[in-house]
Coordinates of C-alpha atoms in Angstrom, one line a residue:
Chain A
M423 CA 45.6 -7.3 -60.0
T424 CA 43.7 -4.1 -59.3
S425 CA 41.1 -5.5 -56.9
P426 CA 41.0 -3.2 -53.8
A427 CA 40.5 -6.2 -51.5
P428 CA 41.9 -9.3 -53.1
L429 CA 40.7 -12.8 -52.0
V430 CA 43.9 -14.6 -51.0
L431 CA 44.5 -18.1 -49.8
G432 CA 47.6 -18.7 -47.7
I433 CA 49.4 -21.9 -46.8
E434 CA 51.8 -22.5 -43.9
S435 CA 53.9 -25.6 -43.1
S436 CA 57.2 -24.3 -41.8
C437 CA 57.1 -26.2 -38.5
D438 CA 54.5 -28.5 -36.9
E439 CA 51.3 -26.6 -37.9
T440 CA 49.6 -27.1 -41.2
G441 CA 47.7 -23.9 -41.8
V442 CA 45.4 -22.7 -44.5
G443 CA 43.9 -19.2 -44.1
I444 CA 41.7 -17.1 -46.4
V445 CA 41.5 -13.3 -46.3
R446 CA 39.8 -10.7 -48.3
G447 CA 42.1 -7.7 -48.1
T448 CA 42.4 -7.2 -44.3
E449 CA 39.3 -9.2 -43.5
L450 CA 39.8 -12.7 -42.0
L451 CA 37.5 -15.3 -43.6
A452 CA 39.1 -18.6 -42.5
N453 CA 42.0 -19.7 -40.3
T454 CA 42.2 -23.5 -40.2
V455 CA 45.1 -25.1 -38.5
S456 CA 46.0 -28.7 -38.0
S457 CA 48.8 -29.3 -35.6
S458 CA 51.0 -32.4 -35.1
M459 CA 52.0 -31.2 -31.7
D460 CA 50.6 -34.3 -29.9
E461 CA 52.9 -36.5 -31.9
H462 CA 55.9 -34.6 -30.7
V463 CA 55.1 -34.7 -27.0
R464 CA 57.0 -37.9 -26.2
F465 CA 60.1 -36.5 -27.8
G466 CA 60.0 -33.2 -25.9
G467 CA 60.3 -31.1 -29.1
V468 CA 59.3 -31.0 -32.7
I469 CA 60.8 -33.9 -34.8
P470 CA 61.1 -32.6 -38.4
E471 CA 60.3 -35.9 -40.1
I472 CA 57.2 -36.5 -38.0
A473 CA 56.0 -32.9 -38.7
S474 CA 56.6 -33.4 -42.5
R475 CA 54.7 -36.6 -42.6
A476 CA 51.8 -35.0 -40.8
H477 CA 51.8 -32.0 -43.2
L478 CA 51.4 -34.4 -46.1
D479 CA 48.2 -36.0 -44.7
A480 CA 46.8 -32.8 -43.2
F481 CA 47.1 -30.6 -46.3
V482 CA 44.0 -31.4 -48.4
P483 CA 41.6 -31.8 -45.4
T484 CA 42.8 -28.4 -44.0
L485 CA 42.4 -26.7 -47.4
Q486 CA 39.0 -28.2 -47.8
E487 CA 37.9 -27.0 -44.3
A488 CA 39.3 -23.5 -44.8
L489 CA 37.4 -23.1 -48.1
S490 CA 34.2 -24.3 -46.6
T491 CA 34.6 -22.0 -43.5
A492 CA 35.2 -19.0 -45.8
G493 CA 32.3 -20.1 -48.1
V494 CA 34.5 -19.7 -51.2
T495 CA 35.9 -22.0 -53.9
L496 CA 39.4 -22.1 -55.4
D497 CA 37.9 -20.4 -58.5
D498 CA 36.9 -17.4 -56.4
V499 CA 40.5 -16.8 -55.1
D500 CA 42.5 -14.0 -56.6
A501 CA 45.9 -15.1 -55.4
L502 CA 47.6 -18.0 -53.6
A503 CA 50.5 -17.7 -51.1
V504 CA 52.7 -20.1 -49.2
T505 CA 55.5 -19.9 -46.6
S506 CA 58.8 -20.4 -48.5
G507 CA 60.9 -19.9 -45.4
P508 CA 62.5 -19.7 -42.9
G509 CA 61.6 -23.0 -41.3
L510 CA 62.2 -26.7 -41.4
S511 CA 63.1 -27.6 -45.0
G512 CA 61.3 -30.9 -45.2
A513 CA 58.2 -29.4 -43.7
L514 CA 58.3 -26.3 -45.9
M515 CA 58.6 -28.5 -49.0
V516 CA 55.3 -30.2 -48.4
G517 CA 53.4 -26.9 -48.3
V518 CA 55.4 -25.5 -51.2
A519 CA 54.7 -28.5 -53.4
A520 CA 51.0 -28.5 -52.6
A521 CA 50.8 -24.7 -53.2
K522 CA 52.5 -25.0 -56.5
A523 CA 50.2 -27.8 -57.5
V524 CA 47.1 -25.7 -56.6
A525 CA 48.6 -22.7 -58.5
L526 CA 49.3 -24.9 -61.5
A527 CA 45.8 -26.5 -61.4
T528 CA 43.9 -23.1 -61.1
G529 CA 46.2 -20.8 -63.0
K530 CA 46.2 -18.4 -60.0
P531 CA 49.3 -16.3 -59.2
L532 CA 51.4 -17.7 -56.3
Y533 CA 53.4 -15.7 -53.8
A534 CA 56.3 -17.3 -51.8
I535 CA 56.1 -15.6 -48.5
N536 CA 58.6 -14.9 -45.6
H537 CA 57.2 -16.6 -42.5
L538 CA 58.6 -14.0 -40.1
V539 CA 57.2 -11.1 -42.0
A540 CA 53.9 -12.9 -42.1
H541 CA 53.9 -12.8 -38.3
V542 CA 54.0 -9.0 -38.6
G543 CA 51.6 -8.8 -41.6
V544 CA 48.9 -10.7 -39.6
G545 CA 48.5 -7.5 -37.6
V546 CA 46.4 -6.0 -40.3
L547 CA 43.7 -8.6 -39.7
D548 CA 43.1 -7.1 -36.2
G549 CA 42.8 -3.4 -36.3
G550 CA 43.6 -2.8 -40.0
T551 CA 46.6 -0.9 -41.4
L552 CA 49.7 -1.1 -39.3
P553 CA 51.0 2.1 -37.9
S554 CA 54.2 3.7 -39.2
S555 CA 57.2 3.9 -36.9
L556 CA 56.7 0.2 -36.2
G557 CA 58.9 -2.4 -34.5
A558 CA 58.1 -6.1 -34.1
L559 CA 59.1 -8.6 -31.5
L560 CA 58.7 -12.2 -32.6
V561 CA 59.0 -14.9 -29.9
S562 CA 58.3 -18.6 -30.7
G563 CA 59.7 -22.1 -30.5
G564 CA 61.8 -21.4 -33.6
H565 CA 62.4 -17.7 -33.6
T566 CA 63.3 -14.7 -31.4
E567 CA 63.7 -11.6 -33.4
I568 CA 63.4 -7.8 -33.2
L569 CA 62.4 -6.2 -36.6
R570 CA 62.0 -2.7 -37.9
V571 CA 59.1 -2.5 -40.2
N572 CA 59.8 0.4 -42.6
S573 CA 57.2 -0.9 -45.1
L574 CA 55.3 -4.1 -44.7
A575 CA 55.2 -4.7 -48.4
S576 CA 58.7 -3.7 -49.3
D577 CA 61.2 -2.9 -46.4
I578 CA 61.8 -4.9 -43.3
E579 CA 65.0 -4.8 -41.4
L580 CA 66.4 -7.3 -38.8
L581 CA 67.5 -5.4 -35.7
G582 CA 68.3 -8.4 -33.5
A583 CA 67.9 -12.2 -33.3
T584 CA 68.9 -15.1 -31.2
I585 CA 72.4 -16.4 -31.8
D586 CA 71.5 -19.9 -30.6
D587 CA 68.2 -21.3 -29.2
A588 CA 64.9 -19.6 -29.7
A589 CA 63.1 -18.5 -26.5
G590 CA 60.3 -21.1 -26.9
E591 CA 62.9 -23.7 -27.5
A592 CA 64.6 -22.8 -24.2
Y593 CA 61.2 -23.2 -22.5
D594 CA 60.8 -26.7 -24.0
K595 CA 64.3 -27.8 -23.0
V596 CA 63.9 -26.5 -19.4
A597 CA 60.5 -28.2 -19.2
R598 CA 62.2 -31.4 -20.2
L599 CA 64.9 -30.9 -17.5
L600 CA 62.2 -30.3 -14.9
G601 CA 60.2 -33.3 -16.1
L602 CA 57.3 -31.1 -17.0
G603 CA 56.6 -32.5 -20.5
Y604 CA 56.0 -30.7 -23.8
P605 CA 55.3 -28.0 -24.8
G606 CA 57.2 -26.2 -22.1
G607 CA 55.6 -22.7 -22.4
P608 CA 52.2 -23.1 -20.8
V609 CA 53.3 -25.4 -18.0
I610 CA 56.2 -23.2 -17.0
D611 CA 54.0 -20.1 -17.1
R612 CA 51.5 -21.8 -14.8
L613 CA 54.1 -23.2 -12.4
A614 CA 55.9 -19.8 -12.3
R615 CA 52.9 -18.2 -10.7
E616 CA 53.5 -20.4 -7.7
G617 CA 57.2 -19.8 -7.5
D618 CA 59.6 -17.0 -6.5
A619 CA 61.0 -15.3 -9.6
K620 CA 63.9 -14.0 -7.5
A621 CA 64.8 -17.3 -5.9
I622 CA 67.6 -18.0 -8.3
R623 CA 69.4 -15.4 -10.3
F624 CA 69.8 -17.0 -13.8
P625 CA 72.0 -15.3 -16.4
R626 CA 70.5 -12.8 -18.9
G627 CA 72.2 -13.7 -22.2
L628 CA 74.2 -11.1 -24.1
T629 CA 73.7 -8.3 -21.6
L630 CA 77.4 -7.7 -20.6
P631 CA 78.6 -4.3 -21.6
K632 CA 81.0 -5.8 -24.2
F633 CA 78.0 -7.2 -26.1
L634 CA 75.7 -4.2 -25.5
G635 CA 78.0 -1.3 -26.1
T636 CA 76.1 2.0 -26.0
A637 CA 73.3 3.5 -28.1
E638 CA 75.9 5.6 -29.9
A639 CA 78.5 2.9 -30.2
P640 CA 76.4 -0.4 -30.2
G641 CA 78.2 -3.6 -29.3
K642 CA 78.0 -6.5 -31.7
H643 CA 75.0 -8.1 -30.0
R644 CA 73.1 -5.1 -28.6
Y645 CA 69.7 -6.3 -29.8
D646 CA 70.6 -10.0 -30.0
F647 CA 69.6 -12.8 -27.7
S648 CA 71.2 -16.0 -26.4
F649 CA 69.3 -18.7 -24.4
S650 CA 71.7 -21.6 -24.6
G651 CA 73.7 -20.5 -21.5
L652 CA 70.5 -20.0 -19.6
K653 CA 69.4 -23.5 -20.3
T654 CA 72.7 -24.9 -19.2
A655 CA 72.5 -22.8 -16.0
V656 CA 69.1 -24.3 -15.2
A657 CA 70.6 -27.8 -15.8
R658 CA 73.5 -27.1 -13.4
C659 CA 71.1 -25.8 -10.8
V660 CA 68.9 -28.9 -11.0
E661 CA 72.0 -31.1 -10.8
Q662 CA 73.2 -29.3 -7.7
Y663 CA 70.0 -29.9 -5.8
Q664 CA 70.0 -33.6 -6.9
A665 CA 73.6 -34.0 -5.9
R666 CA 72.8 -32.7 -2.4
G667 CA 69.9 -35.1 -2.2
E668 CA 67.5 -32.1 -1.9
E669 CA 64.1 -31.7 -3.5
V670 CA 64.3 -29.6 -6.6
P671 CA 62.3 -26.4 -6.1
V672 CA 60.5 -26.8 -9.5
A673 CA 58.2 -23.8 -9.1
D674 CA 61.0 -21.4 -8.1
I675 CA 63.2 -22.6 -10.9
A676 CA 60.4 -22.2 -13.4
A677 CA 59.6 -18.7 -12.1
S678 CA 63.3 -17.7 -12.1
F679 CA 63.9 -19.1 -15.5
Q680 CA 60.8 -17.4 -16.9
E681 CA 61.9 -14.1 -15.4
A682 CA 65.3 -14.4 -17.0
V683 CA 63.8 -15.0 -20.5
V684 CA 61.1 -12.4 -20.2
D685 CA 63.4 -9.7 -18.6
V686 CA 66.0 -9.8 -21.4
V687 CA 63.4 -10.1 -24.2
T688 CA 61.3 -7.2 -23.1
K689 CA 64.3 -5.0 -22.1
K690 CA 66.0 -5.4 -25.5
A691 CA 62.8 -5.0 -27.5
V692 CA 62.0 -1.7 -25.7
M693 CA 65.6 -0.6 -25.9
A694 CA 65.6 -1.2 -29.7
C695 CA 62.3 0.7 -30.1
T696 CA 63.5 3.6 -28.0
E697 CA 66.9 3.9 -29.7
Q698 CA 65.5 3.4 -33.2
G699 CA 62.7 6.0 -32.6
L700 CA 60.0 3.4 -33.1
E701 CA 56.7 4.4 -31.4
N702 CA 54.8 1.2 -31.9
L703 CA 55.6 -2.4 -31.2
L704 CA 53.8 -5.5 -32.5
L705 CA 54.2 -8.8 -30.6
G706 CA 54.0 -12.1 -32.5
G707 CA 54.8 -15.8 -32.3
G708 CA 53.5 -18.6 -30.0
V709 CA 55.3 -17.2 -26.9
A710 CA 53.0 -14.2 -27.1
A711 CA 50.6 -16.4 -25.1
N712 CA 53.0 -16.2 -22.1
S713 CA 51.3 -14.2 -19.3
R714 CA 54.5 -12.8 -17.8
L715 CA 55.8 -11.8 -21.2
R716 CA 52.6 -9.9 -21.9
E717 CA 52.6 -8.3 -18.5
L718 CA 56.2 -7.1 -18.4
L719 CA 56.2 -6.0 -22.1
A720 CA 53.0 -4.0 -21.6
A721 CA 54.5 -2.3 -18.5
R722 CA 57.9 -1.5 -20.1
C723 CA 56.2 -0.3 -23.3
A724 CA 53.9 1.9 -21.3
S725 CA 56.9 3.4 -19.3
A726 CA 58.7 4.1 -22.5
G727 CA 55.7 5.6 -24.3
I728 CA 55.5 2.8 -26.9
N729 CA 52.1 1.6 -28.2
L730 CA 52.0 -2.2 -27.9
R731 CA 49.8 -4.2 -30.3
I732 CA 49.2 -7.9 -29.7
P733 CA 47.0 -9.8 -32.2
P734 CA 44.6 -12.4 -30.9
M735 CA 46.5 -15.7 -30.0
G736 CA 45.1 -17.7 -32.9
L737 CA 46.8 -15.2 -35.2
C738 CA 50.1 -15.1 -33.1
T739 CA 50.8 -18.8 -33.4
D740 CA 51.8 -20.3 -36.8
N741 CA 48.8 -20.2 -39.3
G742 CA 47.9 -19.7 -42.9
A743 CA 45.9 -16.5 -42.4
M744 CA 49.1 -14.6 -41.7
V745 CA 50.6 -15.8 -45.0
A746 CA 47.4 -14.8 -46.8
A747 CA 47.3 -11.4 -45.0
L748 CA 50.8 -10.5 -46.0
A749 CA 50.3 -11.7 -49.6
A750 CA 47.1 -9.6 -49.8
Q751 CA 49.3 -6.5 -48.9
L752 CA 51.7 -7.5 -51.6
V753 CA 49.0 -7.8 -54.2
M754 CA 47.5 -4.4 -53.2
N755 CA 51.0 -2.9 -53.5
G756 CA 51.5 -4.3 -57.0
V757 CA 54.3 -6.7 -56.0
R758 CA 54.8 -9.3 -58.7
P759 CA 53.9 -13.0 -57.9
T760 CA 56.7 -15.5 -57.5
G761 CA 55.5 -18.2 -59.9
I762 CA 56.0 -21.9 -59.4
G763 CA 59.7 -22.4 -60.0
F764 CA 61.1 -21.2 -56.7
S765 CA 62.9 -23.2 -54.0
A766 CA 61.9 -23.3 -50.3
D767 CA 64.6 -21.5 -48.4
S768 CA 65.0 -22.7 -44.8
G769 CA 67.1 -19.6 -44.0
Q770 CA 65.1 -17.0 -45.9
P771 CA 66.2 -13.6 -44.5
V772 CA 63.5 -11.1 -43.3
S773 CA 64.7 -8.6 -45.9
Q774 CA 63.2 -11.1 -48.5
I775 CA 59.5 -10.5 -47.9
S776 CA 58.6 -12.6 -50.9
L777 CA 60.7 -14.4 -53.4
Chain B
M725 CA 41.3 -42.5 -70.9
L726 CA 43.9 -39.8 -70.2
I727 CA 46.1 -40.0 -67.1
L728 CA 48.8 -37.9 -65.5
A729 CA 51.5 -40.0 -63.9
I730 CA 54.0 -38.6 -61.4
D731 CA 57.0 -40.2 -59.7
T732 CA 59.5 -38.7 -57.3
S733 CA 60.9 -41.8 -55.7
A734 CA 64.4 -41.2 -57.1
T735 CA 64.5 -38.6 -59.9
A736 CA 61.4 -36.4 -60.6
S737 CA 59.3 -37.4 -63.6
A738 CA 55.8 -36.9 -64.9
A739 CA 54.0 -38.1 -68.0
L740 CA 50.6 -37.9 -69.8
L741 CA 49.4 -41.2 -71.2
K742 CA 46.3 -42.1 -73.1
T743 CA 44.4 -45.3 -74.0
R744 CA 41.7 -45.4 -76.7
S745 CA 39.8 -48.2 -74.9
P746 CA 40.3 -50.1 -71.7
G747 CA 43.2 -52.6 -72.0
S748 CA 44.5 -51.1 -75.3
A749 CA 48.1 -50.1 -75.5
A750 CA 49.1 -46.9 -73.7
Q751 CA 50.1 -43.9 -75.9
L752 CA 52.7 -41.6 -74.3
L753 CA 51.6 -38.0 -75.1
A754 CA 54.3 -36.1 -73.3
S755 CA 56.8 -36.7 -70.5
F756 CA 59.5 -35.0 -68.6
H757 CA 62.1 -36.2 -66.1
T758 CA 65.2 -34.9 -64.3
E759 CA 68.5 -36.5 -63.7
E760 CA 68.8 -34.9 -60.3
T761 CA 67.4 -36.5 -57.1
N762 CA 67.2 -33.3 -55.0
T763 CA 65.4 -30.7 -57.1
H764 CA 61.8 -32.2 -57.0
S765 CA 60.2 -29.3 -55.2
E766 CA 61.5 -26.8 -57.7
V767 CA 61.1 -28.6 -61.0
L768 CA 58.0 -30.9 -60.7
A769 CA 55.2 -28.3 -61.0
P770 CA 56.8 -26.4 -63.9
G771 CA 57.5 -29.8 -65.5
I772 CA 53.8 -30.8 -65.3
Q773 CA 52.8 -27.4 -66.6
G774 CA 55.1 -28.0 -69.6
L775 CA 53.4 -31.4 -70.3
L776 CA 50.0 -29.9 -70.3
A777 CA 51.1 -27.1 -72.7
E778 CA 53.0 -29.5 -75.0
S779 CA 50.0 -31.9 -75.3
G780 CA 47.4 -29.1 -75.5
S781 CA 45.6 -30.7 -72.5
S782 CA 44.0 -29.0 -69.5
G783 CA 43.3 -30.3 -66.1
G784 CA 39.7 -31.0 -66.9
D785 CA 40.7 -33.5 -69.6
I786 CA 42.6 -35.7 -67.2
D787 CA 40.6 -38.8 -66.0
A788 CA 42.9 -39.9 -63.2
I789 CA 46.3 -39.1 -61.6
V790 CA 48.6 -41.9 -60.7
V791 CA 51.5 -41.2 -58.3
G792 CA 54.4 -43.3 -57.2
V793 CA 54.1 -43.9 -53.5
G794 CA 57.7 -45.1 -53.1
P795 CA 59.6 -46.5 -51.5
G796 CA 61.9 -43.5 -51.9
P797 CA 63.8 -40.9 -49.9
F798 CA 61.2 -39.1 -47.7
T799 CA 61.4 -35.5 -48.7
G800 CA 61.4 -36.0 -52.4
L801 CA 58.7 -38.7 -52.2
R802 CA 56.4 -36.3 -50.4
V803 CA 56.8 -33.7 -53.1
G804 CA 55.3 -36.0 -55.7
I805 CA 52.5 -37.2 -53.4
A806 CA 51.6 -33.7 -52.2
T807 CA 51.6 -32.5 -55.8
A808 CA 49.3 -35.3 -56.9
R809 CA 46.9 -34.9 -54.0
A810 CA 46.6 -31.1 -54.4
L811 CA 46.2 -31.4 -58.2
G812 CA 43.5 -34.0 -57.7
F813 CA 41.7 -31.8 -55.2
A814 CA 41.8 -28.7 -57.3
W815 CA 40.8 -30.5 -60.5
G816 CA 38.3 -32.8 -58.8
T817 CA 40.2 -35.8 -60.3
P818 CA 40.7 -39.2 -58.6
V819 CA 44.3 -39.8 -57.4
H820 CA 45.7 -43.4 -57.2
G821 CA 49.0 -44.7 -55.9
A822 CA 51.3 -47.3 -57.3
V823 CA 54.6 -48.8 -56.0
S824 CA 57.3 -46.8 -57.6
L825 CA 59.4 -50.0 -58.2
D826 CA 56.6 -51.3 -60.4
A827 CA 57.7 -48.7 -63.0
L828 CA 61.1 -50.4 -63.2
A829 CA 59.4 -53.9 -63.2
Y830 CA 57.3 -52.8 -66.2
D831 CA 60.5 -51.7 -68.1
V832 CA 62.0 -55.1 -67.4
M833 CA 58.9 -56.9 -68.6
V834 CA 58.8 -54.9 -71.8
D835 CA 62.5 -55.5 -72.4
N836 CA 62.2 -59.3 -71.6
S837 CA 59.3 -59.7 -74.0
S838 CA 61.4 -58.5 -76.9
S839 CA 64.6 -60.4 -76.0
S840 CA 65.4 -64.1 -75.7
V841 CA 66.3 -63.8 -72.0
D842 CA 64.0 -65.9 -70.0
D843 CA 64.1 -64.7 -66.4
H844 CA 61.2 -66.1 -64.5
E845 CA 61.7 -64.0 -61.5
F846 CA 63.7 -60.8 -61.1
T847 CA 64.5 -58.1 -58.6
V848 CA 64.5 -54.3 -59.0
A849 CA 66.4 -52.0 -56.7
I850 CA 66.9 -48.3 -56.3
D851 CA 69.0 -46.2 -53.9
A852 CA 67.7 -45.9 -50.4
R853 CA 70.7 -43.8 -49.1
R854 CA 72.4 -44.8 -45.9
K855 CA 74.2 -47.5 -47.8
E856 CA 70.9 -49.5 -48.4
L857 CA 68.5 -50.3 -51.2
Y858 CA 64.8 -50.2 -51.7
W859 CA 64.0 -53.4 -53.6
A860 CA 61.2 -55.8 -54.6
R861 CA 61.0 -59.1 -56.4
Y862 CA 58.6 -59.7 -59.3
A863 CA 57.4 -62.6 -61.4
D864 CA 57.9 -62.3 -65.2
D865 CA 54.3 -61.2 -65.6
G866 CA 54.9 -58.3 -63.3
T867 CA 53.3 -59.8 -60.2
L868 CA 54.9 -58.4 -57.1
L869 CA 56.2 -61.5 -55.2
D870 CA 58.1 -60.0 -52.3
G871 CA 58.6 -56.5 -51.0
P872 CA 59.1 -53.7 -51.2
H873 CA 61.9 -53.8 -48.7
V874 CA 64.7 -51.7 -47.5
G875 CA 68.1 -53.3 -46.7
A876 CA 71.8 -53.7 -47.5
A877 CA 72.8 -55.2 -50.9
E878 CA 73.5 -58.5 -49.2
T879 CA 69.8 -58.9 -48.2
L880 CA 68.7 -59.1 -51.8
P881 CA 67.7 -62.5 -53.2
S882 CA 70.0 -64.2 -55.8
G883 CA 69.2 -63.8 -59.5
P884 CA 69.1 -60.8 -61.8
V885 CA 68.8 -57.4 -60.3
H886 CA 67.7 -54.4 -62.3
G887 CA 67.8 -50.7 -61.6
A888 CA 70.1 -47.9 -60.5
G889 CA 70.4 -49.4 -57.1
A890 CA 71.9 -52.5 -58.6
G891 CA 74.5 -50.4 -60.5
M892 CA 75.6 -48.7 -57.2
Y893 CA 76.4 -51.9 -55.4
A894 CA 77.4 -54.2 -58.3
D895 CA 80.4 -55.8 -56.5
R896 CA 78.6 -56.5 -53.3
L897 CA 75.5 -57.9 -55.1
D898 CA 77.8 -60.1 -57.2
A899 CA 79.5 -61.3 -54.1
A900 CA 76.2 -62.1 -52.5
G901 CA 75.1 -64.2 -55.5
A902 CA 72.9 -61.7 -57.3
N903 CA 73.8 -60.5 -60.8
V904 CA 73.5 -57.0 -62.0
V905 CA 71.7 -56.6 -65.4
E906 CA 74.0 -54.1 -67.1
R907 CA 71.6 -52.4 -69.4
F908 CA 69.4 -51.5 -66.4
A909 CA 72.2 -50.6 -64.1
D910 CA 71.4 -46.9 -64.1
R911 CA 67.6 -47.0 -64.7
Q912 CA 65.4 -45.1 -62.3
P913 CA 61.6 -45.5 -62.0
S914 CA 59.9 -43.2 -64.5
A915 CA 56.4 -41.7 -64.5
A916 CA 56.0 -42.8 -68.1
S917 CA 56.4 -46.5 -67.2
L918 CA 54.5 -46.1 -63.9
G919 CA 51.6 -44.7 -66.0
A920 CA 51.7 -47.4 -68.6
W921 CA 51.7 -50.0 -65.8
A922 CA 48.8 -48.4 -64.1
L923 CA 46.8 -48.2 -67.3
R924 CA 47.4 -51.9 -67.8
I925 CA 46.1 -52.7 -64.3
L926 CA 43.1 -50.4 -64.7
G927 CA 42.4 -51.9 -68.2
A928 CA 42.3 -55.4 -66.8
G929 CA 39.8 -54.2 -64.2
G930 CA 42.4 -54.2 -61.4
K931 CA 42.7 -51.7 -58.6
L932 CA 45.5 -49.3 -57.8
L933 CA 46.7 -48.3 -54.3
P934 CA 45.8 -45.4 -52.0
T935 CA 48.3 -42.6 -52.0
T936 CA 49.8 -43.5 -48.6
P937 CA 53.6 -43.2 -48.9
L938 CA 55.7 -46.3 -48.4
Y939 CA 58.4 -44.9 -46.2
L940 CA 59.6 -48.3 -44.9
R941 CA 61.6 -46.6 -42.3
E942 CA 60.6 -44.9 -39.0
S943 CA 61.2 -41.2 -38.5
D944 CA 64.5 -41.8 -36.7
A945 CA 63.3 -39.7 -33.8
K946 CA 64.7 -40.8 -30.4
V947 CA 63.0 -40.2 -27.1
P948 CA 65.4 -38.1 -25.1
A949 CA 66.7 -39.7 -21.8
Q950 CA 65.1 -36.9 -19.8
M951 CA 61.7 -37.9 -21.2
K952 CA 62.1 -41.5 -20.4
G953 CA 63.2 -41.2 -16.8
A954 CA 61.3 -39.9 -13.8
P955 CA 60.9 -36.1 -13.4
A956 CA 63.9 -34.4 -12.0
S957 CA 62.1 -33.4 -8.8

């Protein structure tokens, strides 16, 4: 594969979005996404079996639409790519089986791609080559991670991650507690604007000195997150109002909860960049849509002299274009394709950019 | 007519079969199967690739794909259906579905026609996990009479029961008035038999099914109490 700008088709099915994206090098040609989100609403969160069933039925129509949007055929494609993990195993396996079948039918090389690194790799579709000295903050319903990107194609390091719930998951659970429905992110973000973010002081997870340590002698969880205690604190708070027979101040709780999440996420991301000497930060994941996260992260990055890069929202949420974009980088860097014998890996570490 | 048959309702299997003219006997060109029930996603695509190489066929030679639509454990079942649909799309080949238990029923019919046993009706059963079976009842000409169903061993009708599901619950089936047919007590649905069965139906001018999976069970999701009740405020 010596093509300077390979035509790559990427497939994503790690959670509730069936995505097929097509790129030529760093140029986006198609980004078709079919979501089963509406089917999860009544459960207040993603139900893996429902997501897997939806992927099976969405795959071929999504593929067809992406090809037609890009104006290309499978014959034109230079390489195929699919998310192999991390993600929900049953959901991953639908995309993986379909991708292997397309590779088998067309004889095209197949890359098994890391979902988290793809959230970083998508950056090349908006503004081209990623800067050196780069960190990445990924915040979504399934992930909350800080990465150091030494080389997009060959060297990614995990600096910190949630030890329990993902930030977006905490939003969904709190929205459920407050009777706000699913997904929790947009509705809490909207309500928070009407509330007082200082009304209730909710805990910032893993910020005690024993977890943080110092830059020279970092504690065990200096760059890690925890949102499970925060969710419980919100539940206790709601119960106390109810026990007293008082009206629950939903907007104040939403604002105070959001502030607790966003404060700790932005503080740790900026701290990691500063201490690790990273001059640039890329934000990815569905929670990148949150207005307070964008606002506070932009302010704190500016104060610390860090350049912040946020891809357009359609590329921040789960999609196939990010899988294609990262695979195109691998192709251009001469990384060998994976083949069709691999297993999906629900816990694929970020250090494994492709299998 | 050349068909590719795939089944992942229990073990993973695939087969290439050919008939010279509609209704003539199916010739098995190549087949592959696993003993495992949890490696479908890894082995199926390489297995099919091997069949094509072994028989010297290419995708363009295949006239139709037939895939077992279950019932079977969800994740594995989807691997077969996703594979069949994606192959069909990429090759531009029609994809049909068939009840996976029909593959076992076909094996029973072939066996009965060469033996003196005269079972007018019979049941086939495979493992449905959670201490239950996927089962269906057939007439001796292979007509599906009842099912497919999912349920405990005790819910099966009396009479002979064939298939790996029968072997797993021999004592309980026996106690419930059904009898396990020993030589079929570890038999799983195979793509080779599913393909032969499908060719017979197509040869007789019959129609196969769409590729909609037969899950027979809901997704197990429960609506959380907080979603059912009134908002907290």
